[in-house]
Amino acid sequence: MRDARGDMRRPLGLRLWLSGGWLALLVLGAVFAPVFAPQDPLAQDLFASRLPPFWVEGSEAGYPLGSDSLGRDVLSRMLYGAQLALIVALVAGTLTCLIGATLGLIAGYYRGWPDLIISRFIEIWMAFPPVLFAILLIAVLGTGLSSIIIAIVVIDWTRFARVIRAEAMGESAMDYVASAQVSGRPRFSTMLKEILPNVVPTIVVLLTLEMGIAVIVEAILSFVNLSISTDSPTWGSMISEGRTSVHQAWWVLIFPLFALFLTVLSFSQLGEGLKDRFDPVLR
Amino acid sequence: MNGYLTVKNLSVSLPNGVRILRNVSLDVAAGQVHGLVGESGAGKSMIGKAVLGTLPHKIEITGGEIWMDGVDLLKLTPKERRKKIGAIAALIPQDPLTALNPSKRIGPQITSRLVEILGWSQQNATARAIELLEQVHIPDPARVMRSYPHELSGGMRQRILIASAFAAEPKLIIADEPTTALDVTVQKQILKLIAHMQARHGTALLFVTHDLGVVSKVCDTLSVLYAGKIIENANMRRFFTRPIHPYSRALLAATPTYTNPDSLLTSVSDEIVEGLANEIHYHDIRNTL
């Protein structure tokens, strides 16, 4: 039994290590960007434009991953871009999770009119195409880091609310909730102490997934020039710039794209791995 | 009628107006065991849920009175009702697999109610939990209290639920088919245990089941329920010697026996069922207790 369980967990452990490893690397890179970055991410040098990465002939020391068409160092811009991506992921992800999960829990447990109101809002929200909605919101709020975060929270809280509502409904039908109610436990306390611990694994998965999505949304908005500001180094704006010169300098597009891909993948895999740690049956 | 729990003319309805309990009346005397038998879907569990205030979403009490400890619960506000029920009643649920919170250890599940709702000290509550787990014959209670529900067998979990139900010395316990989810050998032990605990603590017990054999072993009085109506209220001896209603007689006749292994299994005949349908719709059912 113990052996079988050990077998079941091994691949999940690897998953946790790989995704956690990449994210840890990213956090280190972002925090120590001023130390690691070989160049100023905004400094332009037209004499050093479109330098290839270090292993290709014609590369120059000080530009390990090459430079873009304005002569800005790709690695430095990626490191500073990681700062922005991680701030957006953590802050927007957490806020979305808090708001969405709270509303979902209330709707699923209390049912009745709170559910009616929250569910109608979810349905209305789902009718908006999310990217268009984001662009609209940014147009109203203006560009900037906080607008991006607000836009993500406003758009994506339904993702949490829907799933947690369904989970809370399922848990509410269980006998242990009836027992808690019979024992005289107030409704609110039943929700927090009996139901919440059982939806935490789902919340964790959704939270990490949402962090990945936040990174993507930020990149999408940067791509259409609606992110923080036109000259701040974000992965999305790098991808957008790299796209125009992909035949002359593929590295400007490929490196930030790869970083984005790995980060989003890592967030979702981290969630899957963590879920089992929070589930007493699988733990 | 002056029992510890008295249900008078209770009606419960679905949101579309269909009544799933119709003018149900029954009486559980202090310290006595009252059986509630009926087929699947007769509304047995609904009576228990109505009394304890745990009816599913949108199913509502539409008439009648529920007297518990001299108070009509339906005249109280929901908050007062929850408090009253919490102070004097407890539930032994049907399915031990879903009746314990899967993400909490056993110990806190028994003690948190005593500590947080009834204001005991943690020490006293823990001592009480261990004492009760010993009473339900759980080996090594201290270790069990540190376990998660999924680490224990169904029989063990049902014992824990029984211990937990008796923890705060309730005056009334509703056992909602406490043995149906268990296999037959465990069923017998659990039944014995419930009867033993009931006698030891002097608790009034409403025992919901579909098994007449179980009723005959543990109950003092019983009600037979069919399609949301009480067909017969009786005390045990009278019921098993002279059942009055034809449906009760047919039910008793359908109980398989060990003494005559060649006898065929009988079922309740269509005639009786049809008679029941007419009776329920067109006649007033008299209580025969």
Coordinates of C-alpha atoms in Angstrom, one line a residue:
Chain A
M1 CA 0.0 0.0 0.0
R2 CA 2.7 2.4 1.0
D3 CA 4.8 1.4 -2.0
A4 CA 1.9 1.8 -4.4
R5 CA 1.3 5.3 -3.0
G6 CA 4.9 6.1 -3.3
D7 CA 4.9 5.1 -7.0
M8 CA 1.9 7.2 -7.6
R9 CA 3.6 10.3 -6.3
R10 CA 6.9 10.1 -7.9
P11 CA 6.1 11.7 -11.3
L12 CA 4.2 14.4 -9.5
G13 CA 7.3 15.2 -7.4
L14 CA 9.4 15.7 -10.6
R15 CA 6.7 18.0 -11.9
L16 CA 6.8 20.0 -8.8
W17 CA 10.6 20.2 -8.9
L18 CA 10.8 21.3 -12.5
S19 CA 8.1 23.9 -12.4
G20 CA 9.2 25.2 -9.0
G21 CA 12.8 25.3 -10.2
W22 CA 12.0 27.5 -13.2
L23 CA 9.8 29.8 -11.2
A24 CA 12.5 30.1 -8.5
L25 CA 15.0 30.9 -11.2
L26 CA 12.7 33.6 -12.5
V27 CA 12.1 35.1 -9.1
L28 CA 15.9 35.2 -8.5
G29 CA 16.4 36.8 -11.9
A30 CA 13.7 39.3 -11.3
V31 CA 14.8 40.3 -7.8
F32 CA 18.5 40.6 -8.7
A33 CA 17.9 42.0 -12.2
P34 CA 20.0 45.1 -11.4
V35 CA 22.9 42.8 -10.4
F36 CA 22.6 40.2 -13.2
A37 CA 21.6 42.5 -16.1
P38 CA 24.7 43.2 -18.2
Q39 CA 23.2 46.4 -19.7
D40 CA 20.6 49.0 -18.9
P41 CA 17.4 47.5 -20.3
L42 CA 16.4 50.9 -21.8
A43 CA 19.8 51.9 -23.2
Q44 CA 19.8 52.1 -26.9
D45 CA 23.0 51.7 -28.9
L46 CA 22.5 51.8 -32.7
F47 CA 26.1 50.6 -33.2
A48 CA 25.2 47.3 -31.4
S49 CA 21.8 46.6 -33.0
R50 CA 20.7 43.1 -33.9
L51 CA 23.7 41.4 -32.3
P52 CA 23.1 37.6 -32.3
P53 CA 23.3 35.4 -29.1
F54 CA 26.6 34.4 -27.7
W55 CA 27.0 31.1 -29.6
V56 CA 26.4 32.5 -33.0
E57 CA 29.3 34.2 -34.9
G58 CA 29.3 38.0 -34.7
S59 CA 28.1 38.1 -31.1
E60 CA 29.6 40.6 -28.7
A61 CA 30.5 40.3 -25.0
G62 CA 28.0 42.0 -22.8
Y63 CA 25.1 40.9 -25.0
P64 CA 24.8 37.2 -24.1
L65 CA 21.3 36.8 -25.7
G66 CA 21.9 39.3 -28.4
S67 CA 20.3 42.8 -28.9
D68 CA 17.2 44.1 -30.7
S69 CA 17.0 46.5 -33.6
L70 CA 17.5 49.5 -31.3
G71 CA 20.6 47.9 -29.7
R72 CA 18.9 47.1 -26.4
D73 CA 20.2 44.0 -24.6
V74 CA 17.7 41.1 -24.8
L75 CA 18.7 39.4 -21.6
S76 CA 18.5 42.6 -19.5
R77 CA 15.1 43.4 -20.9
M78 CA 13.9 39.9 -20.1
L79 CA 15.1 40.1 -16.5
Y80 CA 13.4 43.4 -16.0
G81 CA 10.3 42.0 -17.9
A82 CA 10.3 39.1 -15.4
Q83 CA 9.8 41.6 -12.6
L84 CA 6.7 43.0 -14.2
A85 CA 5.4 39.6 -15.2
L86 CA 5.8 38.2 -11.6
I87 CA 4.3 41.3 -9.9
V88 CA 1.2 41.0 -12.2
A89 CA 1.0 37.2 -11.7
L90 CA 1.2 37.4 -7.9
V91 CA -0.9 40.5 -7.2
A92 CA -3.5 40.0 -9.9
G93 CA -3.7 36.2 -9.3
T94 CA -4.1 36.6 -5.5
L95 CA -6.7 39.4 -5.8
T96 CA -8.7 37.5 -8.4
C97 CA -8.6 34.4 -6.3
L98 CA -9.7 36.2 -3.1
I99 CA -12.7 37.9 -4.7
G100 CA -13.8 35.1 -6.9
A101 CA -13.4 32.3 -4.4
T102 CA -15.2 34.3 -1.7
L103 CA -18.2 35.0 -4.0
G104 CA -18.3 31.4 -5.2
L105 CA -18.2 30.0 -1.7
I106 CA -21.0 32.3 -0.5
A107 CA -23.2 31.5 -3.6
G108 CA -22.6 27.8 -3.3
Y109 CA -23.2 27.5 0.4
Y110 CA -25.9 30.0 1.1
R111 CA -27.8 29.4 -2.2
G112 CA -31.0 31.5 -2.3
W113 CA -30.8 35.2 -3.2
P114 CA -27.0 35.6 -2.8
D115 CA -26.6 32.8 -5.3
L116 CA -29.1 34.3 -7.6
I117 CA -27.3 37.6 -7.7
I118 CA -23.8 36.2 -8.0
S119 CA -24.8 33.7 -10.7
R120 CA -26.5 36.4 -12.8
F121 CA -23.4 38.5 -12.6
I122 CA -21.2 35.5 -13.6
E123 CA -23.5 34.8 -16.6
I124 CA -23.4 38.5 -17.7
W125 CA -19.6 38.5 -17.4
M126 CA -19.2 35.3 -19.4
A127 CA -21.0 37.0 -22.3
F128 CA -18.1 39.4 -22.8
P129 CA -15.2 38.3 -24.9
P130 CA -12.4 38.6 -22.4
V131 CA -9.6 40.1 -24.5
L132 CA -12.0 42.8 -25.9
F133 CA -13.2 43.4 -22.4
A134 CA -9.6 43.9 -21.2
I135 CA -8.8 46.3 -24.0
L136 CA -11.9 48.3 -23.2
L137 CA -11.1 48.5 -19.5
I138 CA -7.5 49.6 -20.2
A139 CA -8.9 52.3 -22.6
V140 CA -11.1 53.6 -19.7
L141 CA -8.6 53.2 -16.9
G142 CA -5.5 54.3 -18.8
T143 CA -2.3 52.3 -19.1
G144 CA -0.1 51.4 -16.1
L145 CA 0.7 48.5 -13.8
S146 CA -2.3 49.0 -11.5
S147 CA -4.8 49.3 -14.4
I148 CA -3.5 46.0 -15.8
I149 CA -4.0 44.3 -12.4
I150 CA -7.5 45.8 -12.0
A151 CA -8.4 44.7 -15.5
I152 CA -7.3 41.1 -14.8
V153 CA -9.2 41.0 -11.5
V154 CA -12.4 42.4 -13.0
I155 CA -12.3 40.1 -16.0
D156 CA -11.3 36.8 -14.3
W157 CA -13.0 36.6 -10.9
T158 CA -15.7 34.5 -12.6
R159 CA -13.3 31.7 -13.3
F160 CA -12.9 31.2 -9.5
A161 CA -16.5 32.0 -8.6
R162 CA -18.0 29.4 -11.0
V163 CA -15.8 26.5 -10.0
I164 CA -15.8 27.2 -6.2
R165 CA -19.6 27.7 -6.3
A166 CA -20.0 24.2 -7.8
E167 CA -17.6 22.7 -5.3
A168 CA -19.2 24.3 -2.3
M169 CA -22.6 23.1 -3.5
G170 CA -21.3 19.6 -3.7
E171 CA -19.7 19.7 -0.3
S172 CA -22.8 21.3 1.3
A173 CA -24.8 18.2 0.4
M174 CA -22.5 16.0 2.4
D175 CA -23.6 14.6 5.7
Y176 CA -20.8 16.2 7.6
V177 CA -22.3 19.6 6.8
A178 CA -25.7 18.5 8.1
S179 CA -24.0 17.2 11.3
A180 CA -22.3 20.5 11.8
Q181 CA -25.6 22.3 11.4
V182 CA -27.4 20.0 13.8
S183 CA -24.6 20.6 16.4
G184 CA -25.7 24.2 16.4
R185 CA -22.7 25.7 14.5
P186 CA -23.6 29.0 13.0
R187 CA -23.9 29.0 9.2
F188 CA -21.0 31.3 8.6
S189 CA -18.7 29.3 10.8
T190 CA -19.8 26.1 9.0
M191 CA -18.8 27.6 5.7
L192 CA -15.4 28.6 6.9
K193 CA -14.5 25.6 9.1
E194 CA -16.2 22.7 7.3
I195 CA -16.5 23.7 3.6
L196 CA -13.5 25.9 3.0
P197 CA -10.8 23.4 4.0
N198 CA -12.3 21.0 1.4
V199 CA -12.2 23.4 -1.5
V200 CA -8.7 24.7 -0.7
P201 CA -7.0 22.1 -3.1
T202 CA -9.1 23.4 -5.9
I203 CA -8.5 27.0 -5.0
V204 CA -4.7 26.3 -5.1
V205 CA -4.9 24.8 -8.6
L206 CA -7.0 27.7 -9.8
L207 CA -4.7 30.3 -8.2
T208 CA -1.6 29.0 -9.9
L209 CA -3.5 28.6 -13.2
E210 CA -4.7 32.2 -12.8
M211 CA -1.1 33.4 -12.2
G212 CA -0.2 31.9 -15.6
I213 CA -3.2 33.5 -17.2
A214 CA -2.3 36.9 -15.7
V215 CA 1.1 36.6 -17.3
I216 CA -0.5 35.9 -20.7
V217 CA -3.0 38.7 -20.3
E218 CA -0.3 41.1 -19.5
A219 CA 1.7 39.9 -22.5
I220 CA -1.4 40.2 -24.8
L221 CA -2.0 43.8 -23.6
S222 CA 1.7 44.7 -24.1
F223 CA 1.5 43.1 -27.5
V224 CA -1.2 45.6 -28.5
N225 CA 0.7 48.4 -26.8
L226 CA -1.8 48.8 -24.0
S227 CA 0.4 47.7 -21.1
I228 CA 2.4 49.6 -18.6
S229 CA 4.1 52.1 -20.9
T230 CA 5.5 51.8 -24.4
D231 CA 9.2 51.8 -23.4
S232 CA 9.0 49.7 -20.3
P233 CA 10.5 46.2 -20.9
T234 CA 7.7 43.7 -20.9
W235 CA 7.7 40.2 -22.5
G236 CA 4.7 41.1 -24.5
S237 CA 6.2 44.2 -26.0
M238 CA 9.4 42.4 -26.7
I239 CA 7.5 39.7 -28.5
S240 CA 5.6 42.3 -30.5
E241 CA 8.8 44.1 -31.5
G242 CA 10.6 40.8 -32.2
R243 CA 7.8 39.8 -34.6
T244 CA 8.6 42.6 -37.0
S245 CA 12.3 41.6 -37.3
V246 CA 12.0 37.8 -37.0
H247 CA 13.8 37.2 -40.3
Q248 CA 16.8 39.3 -39.4
A249 CA 16.9 38.7 -35.6
W250 CA 14.9 35.6 -34.5
W251 CA 16.4 35.8 -30.9
V252 CA 14.4 39.0 -30.1
L253 CA 11.2 37.0 -30.6
I254 CA 12.2 33.5 -29.5
F255 CA 13.8 34.2 -26.0
P256 CA 10.9 36.1 -24.4
L257 CA 8.4 33.8 -26.1
F258 CA 10.1 30.8 -24.6
A259 CA 10.3 32.4 -21.2
L260 CA 6.6 33.2 -21.4
F261 CA 5.8 29.7 -22.4
L262 CA 7.8 28.1 -19.6
T263 CA 6.4 30.4 -17.0
V264 CA 2.8 29.8 -17.9
L265 CA 3.4 26.0 -18.1
S266 CA 5.3 26.1 -14.7
F267 CA 2.5 27.9 -13.0
S268 CA -0.1 25.3 -14.1
Q269 CA 2.1 22.4 -13.3
L270 CA 3.0 23.8 -9.9
G271 CA -0.8 23.9 -9.1
E272 CA -1.2 20.3 -10.1
G273 CA 1.7 19.3 -7.9
L274 CA 0.6 21.4 -5.0
K275 CA -3.0 20.1 -5.1
D276 CA -1.8 16.7 -3.9
R277 CA 0.0 18.2 -1.0
F278 CA -3.2 19.9 0.2
D279 CA -5.4 16.8 -0.2
P280 CA -5.4 14.6 2.9
V281 CA -6.3 11.5 0.9
L282 CA -3.4 11.8 -1.5
R283 CA -0.9 13.2 1.0
Chain B
M1 CA -49.2 12.9 23.2
N2 CA -46.5 14.1 25.6
G3 CA -43.3 12.7 24.4
Y4 CA -39.9 14.3 24.4
L5 CA -40.2 14.8 20.7
T6 CA -43.7 15.2 19.3
V7 CA -44.4 15.8 15.7
K8 CA -48.0 17.0 14.9
N9 CA -49.6 17.1 11.5
L10 CA -46.2 17.9 9.9
S11 CA -46.3 18.6 6.1
V12 CA -43.3 19.0 3.9
S13 CA -43.4 20.1 0.3
L14 CA -41.3 20.4 -2.8
P15 CA -41.1 23.8 -4.5
N16 CA -43.6 22.6 -7.1
G17 CA -46.2 22.0 -4.4
V18 CA -46.0 18.2 -4.2
R19 CA -46.3 17.2 -0.6
I20 CA -43.7 14.6 0.4
L21 CA -44.9 14.4 4.0
R22 CA -48.6 14.6 4.7
N23 CA -49.9 15.4 8.2
V24 CA -47.3 13.2 9.9
S25 CA -47.7 12.8 13.6
L26 CA -45.5 10.8 15.9
D27 CA -44.3 10.7 19.4
V28 CA -40.9 9.7 20.9
A29 CA -41.0 9.4 24.7
A30 CA -38.0 10.4 26.8
G31 CA -35.4 7.6 27.0
Q32 CA -37.3 5.4 24.5
V33 CA -36.5 4.1 21.1
H34 CA -39.0 4.9 18.4
G35 CA -38.6 3.1 15.0
L36 CA -39.7 4.8 11.8
V37 CA -40.0 2.3 8.9
G38 CA -41.1 2.6 5.3
E39 CA -40.0 1.8 1.8
S40 CA -37.5 3.8 -0.2
G41 CA -38.9 7.2 -0.9
A42 CA -41.6 7.0 1.7
G43 CA -40.1 10.1 3.4
K44 CA -38.5 8.5 6.4
S45 CA -35.3 10.5 6.2
M46 CA -37.3 13.7 5.5
I47 CA -39.0 13.5 8.9
G48 CA -35.6 13.4 10.6
K49 CA -34.3 16.2 8.4
A50 CA -37.4 18.3 9.1
V51 CA -37.0 17.8 12.9
L52 CA -33.3 18.7 12.8
G53 CA -33.7 21.6 10.4
T54 CA -31.4 20.1 7.7
L55 CA -34.0 19.8 4.9
P56 CA -32.3 20.1 1.4
H57 CA -32.4 23.4 -0.4
K58 CA -35.9 24.5 -1.5
I59 CA -37.8 21.7 0.4
E60 CA -39.9 23.4 3.0
I61 CA -42.1 22.7 6.0
T62 CA -45.6 23.8 5.0
G63 CA -47.6 23.0 8.1
G64 CA -47.7 21.3 11.5
E65 CA -45.8 21.5 14.8
I66 CA -42.5 20.0 16.0
W67 CA -42.4 20.0 19.8
M68 CA -39.0 19.2 21.3
D69 CA -38.4 19.5 25.0
G70 CA -41.7 21.4 25.4
V71 CA -41.0 24.0 22.7
D72 CA -42.5 24.3 19.3
L73 CA -39.4 24.6 17.1
L74 CA -41.4 26.0 14.2
K75 CA -42.4 29.1 16.3
L76 CA -38.7 30.0 16.9
T77 CA -36.5 32.1 14.5
P78 CA -34.0 30.0 12.5
K79 CA -31.2 31.1 14.7
E80 CA -33.0 30.2 18.0
R81 CA -34.1 26.9 16.4
R82 CA -30.5 26.0 15.5
K83 CA -29.4 26.8 19.0
K84 CA -32.2 24.8 20.6
I85 CA -31.5 21.8 18.4
G86 CA -27.8 22.0 18.9
A87 CA -28.2 22.0 22.7
I88 CA -30.4 18.9 23.0
A89 CA -30.3 16.9 19.8
A90 CA -27.8 15.0 17.7
L91 CA -27.6 13.1 14.5
I92 CA -26.2 9.7 13.6
P93 CA -26.0 10.0 9.8
Q94 CA -26.6 7.3 7.2
D95 CA -23.4 7.2 5.3
P96 CA -20.3 7.1 7.5
L97 CA -18.1 7.8 4.4
T98 CA -19.5 11.3 3.8
A99 CA -20.4 12.2 7.4
L100 CA -16.9 13.0 8.6
N101 CA -15.1 16.0 7.1
P102 CA -12.4 14.5 4.9
S103 CA -9.9 17.3 5.5
K104 CA -9.9 17.3 9.3
R105 CA -8.5 14.9 11.8
I106 CA -11.0 12.8 13.9
G107 CA -10.1 14.4 17.3
P108 CA -11.0 18.0 16.4
Q109 CA -14.2 16.8 14.6
I110 CA -15.4 15.4 17.9
T111 CA -14.1 18.1 20.2
S112 CA -14.5 21.3 18.2
R113 CA -18.3 21.3 18.8
L114 CA -17.8 20.8 22.6
V115 CA -15.2 23.6 22.7
E116 CA -16.5 26.2 20.3
I117 CA -20.2 25.8 20.7
L118 CA -20.8 24.4 24.2
G119 CA -17.8 26.2 25.8
W120 CA -15.9 23.3 27.2
S121 CA -12.2 23.5 27.8
Q122 CA -10.0 21.7 25.3
Q123 CA -8.7 19.4 27.9
N124 CA -12.1 18.3 29.1
A125 CA -13.3 17.9 25.5
T126 CA -10.4 15.7 24.6
A127 CA -10.8 13.5 27.7
R128 CA -14.5 13.2 26.9
A129 CA -13.8 12.2 23.3
I130 CA -11.4 9.5 24.5
E131 CA -13.9 8.2 27.0
L132 CA -16.6 8.0 24.4
L133 CA -14.3 6.3 21.8
E134 CA -13.6 3.7 24.4
Q135 CA -17.3 3.3 25.1
V136 CA -17.8 2.4 21.4
H137 CA -14.9 -0.1 21.6
I138 CA -12.3 1.8 19.5
P139 CA -8.9 0.5 20.2
D140 CA -6.2 3.1 20.8
P141 CA -8.4 6.2 20.8
A142 CA -5.5 8.6 21.0
R143 CA -4.1 7.3 17.7
V144 CA -7.6 7.3 16.0
M145 CA -8.1 10.9 17.1
R146 CA -5.0 11.8 15.2
S147 CA -6.1 10.0 12.0
Y148 CA -7.9 11.4 9.0
P149 CA -11.3 9.8 8.1
H150 CA -10.0 8.1 5.0
E151 CA -7.5 6.1 7.0
L152 CA -10.3 4.3 8.9
S153 CA -12.8 1.6 7.9
G154 CA -16.6 2.3 7.4
G155 CA -17.4 0.4 10.6
M156 CA -14.8 2.4 12.6
R157 CA -16.2 5.7 11.1
Q158 CA -19.7 4.8 12.1
R159 CA -18.5 4.1 15.7
I160 CA -16.8 7.4 15.7
L161 CA -20.0 9.1 14.6
I162 CA -22.0 7.3 17.3
A163 CA -19.4 8.4 19.9
S164 CA -19.6 12.0 18.5
A165 CA -23.4 12.0 18.7
F166 CA -23.4 11.0 22.3
A167 CA -20.5 13.4 23.2
A168 CA -22.6 16.3 24.6
E169 CA -25.1 14.1 26.4
P170 CA -28.0 15.0 24.0
K171 CA -31.6 14.2 25.1
L172 CA -32.6 13.1 21.6
I173 CA -30.7 11.4 18.9
I174 CA -32.0 10.8 15.4
A175 CA -30.3 7.9 13.7
D176 CA -30.9 8.0 9.9
E177 CA -30.5 4.5 8.6
P178 CA -27.2 4.2 10.5
T179 CA -26.5 0.6 9.3
T180 CA -27.5 0.6 5.6
A181 CA -24.1 1.6 4.3
L182 CA -22.3 -1.2 6.2
D183 CA -22.1 -4.9 5.5
V184 CA -24.2 -7.3 7.4
T185 CA -21.7 -8.5 10.0
V186 CA -20.7 -4.9 10.9
Q187 CA -24.4 -3.9 10.9
K188 CA -25.2 -6.2 13.8
Q189 CA -22.3 -4.8 15.9
I190 CA -23.3 -1.2 15.2
L191 CA -26.9 -1.9 16.0
K192 CA -25.9 -3.5 19.3
L193 CA -23.7 -0.6 20.0
I194 CA -26.4 2.0 19.4
A195 CA -28.9 0.1 21.6
H196 CA -26.2 -0.2 24.3
M197 CA -25.2 3.5 24.2
Q198 CA -28.9 4.5 24.2
A199 CA -29.6 2.5 27.3
R200 CA -26.5 3.7 29.0
H201 CA -27.1 7.4 28.4
G202 CA -30.9 7.2 28.6
T203 CA -31.3 9.2 25.3
A204 CA -34.6 9.3 23.4
L205 CA -33.8 7.8 19.9
L206 CA -35.7 8.1 16.7
F207 CA -34.5 5.2 14.6
V208 CA -35.1 5.6 10.9
T209 CA -34.8 2.3 8.9
H210 CA -36.3 0.2 6.2
D211 CA -35.5 -3.0 8.1
L212 CA -38.3 -4.5 10.3
G213 CA -35.8 -7.0 11.7
V214 CA -33.7 -4.1 13.0
V215 CA -36.8 -2.4 14.5
S216 CA -37.8 -5.6 16.3
K217 CA -34.4 -5.7 18.0
V218 CA -34.0 -2.1 19.2
C219 CA -37.3 -0.3 19.3
D220 CA -40.0 0.3 21.9
T221 CA -42.6 1.8 19.6
L222 CA -42.7 2.4 15.9
S223 CA -44.4 4.2 13.0
V224 CA -45.0 2.8 9.5
L225 CA -44.7 5.3 6.8
Y226 CA -46.0 5.0 3.2
A227 CA -45.8 7.7 0.6
G228 CA -45.4 10.4 3.1
K229 CA -48.3 9.3 5.4
I230 CA -48.2 7.5 8.7
I231 CA -50.1 4.2 8.2
E232 CA -49.7 2.9 11.7
N233 CA -48.3 4.0 15.1
A234 CA -47.9 1.1 17.5
N235 CA -45.9 -0.3 20.3
M236 CA -43.6 -3.2 19.4
R237 CA -45.3 -6.1 21.0
R238 CA -48.7 -5.2 19.6
F239 CA -47.3 -4.5 16.1
F240 CA -45.5 -7.9 15.8
T241 CA -48.4 -9.9 17.3
R242 CA -51.5 -8.0 15.9
P243 CA -50.6 -5.6 13.1
I244 CA -53.7 -3.6 12.3
H245 CA -53.1 -2.2 8.8
P246 CA -53.1 -4.6 5.9
Y247 CA -49.9 -3.0 4.6
S248 CA -48.2 -3.7 8.0
R249 CA -49.4 -7.3 7.9
A250 CA -48.1 -7.7 4.3
L251 CA -44.7 -6.2 5.3
L252 CA -44.4 -8.6 8.2
A253 CA -45.3 -11.5 6.0
A254 CA -42.6 -10.4 3.5
T255 CA -39.8 -10.7 6.1
P256 CA -37.7 -13.7 5.1
T257 CA -37.4 -16.5 7.8
Y258 CA -34.6 -18.9 8.6
T259 CA -36.9 -21.5 10.0
N260 CA -38.5 -22.6 6.7
P261 CA -35.7 -22.4 4.1
D262 CA -38.0 -23.7 1.3
S263 CA -40.5 -20.8 1.6
L264 CA -40.6 -18.4 -1.3
L265 CA -40.0 -14.7 -0.8
T266 CA -43.3 -12.8 -0.8
S267 CA -43.8 -9.2 -1.7
V268 CA -46.5 -6.7 -0.9
S269 CA -49.4 -7.5 -3.3
D270 CA -50.7 -5.0 -5.9
E271 CA -54.1 -5.1 -4.2
I272 CA -52.7 -3.7 -1.0
V273 CA -50.7 -1.1 -2.7
E274 CA -53.7 0.0 -4.7
G275 CA -55.8 0.0 -1.5
L276 CA -53.1 2.2 0.1
A277 CA -53.2 4.7 -2.8
N278 CA -56.9 5.0 -2.4
E279 CA -56.7 5.3 1.3
I280 CA -54.0 7.9 1.3
H281 CA -55.8 10.1 -1.1
Y282 CA -59.4 9.7 0.1
H283 CA -59.5 8.8 3.7
D284 CA -58.2 10.2 6.9
I285 CA -55.6 7.9 8.5
R286 CA -56.4 7.3 12.1
N287 CA -53.5 6.9 14.5
T288 CA -53.9 3.6 16.3
L289 CA -51.5 4.0 19.2

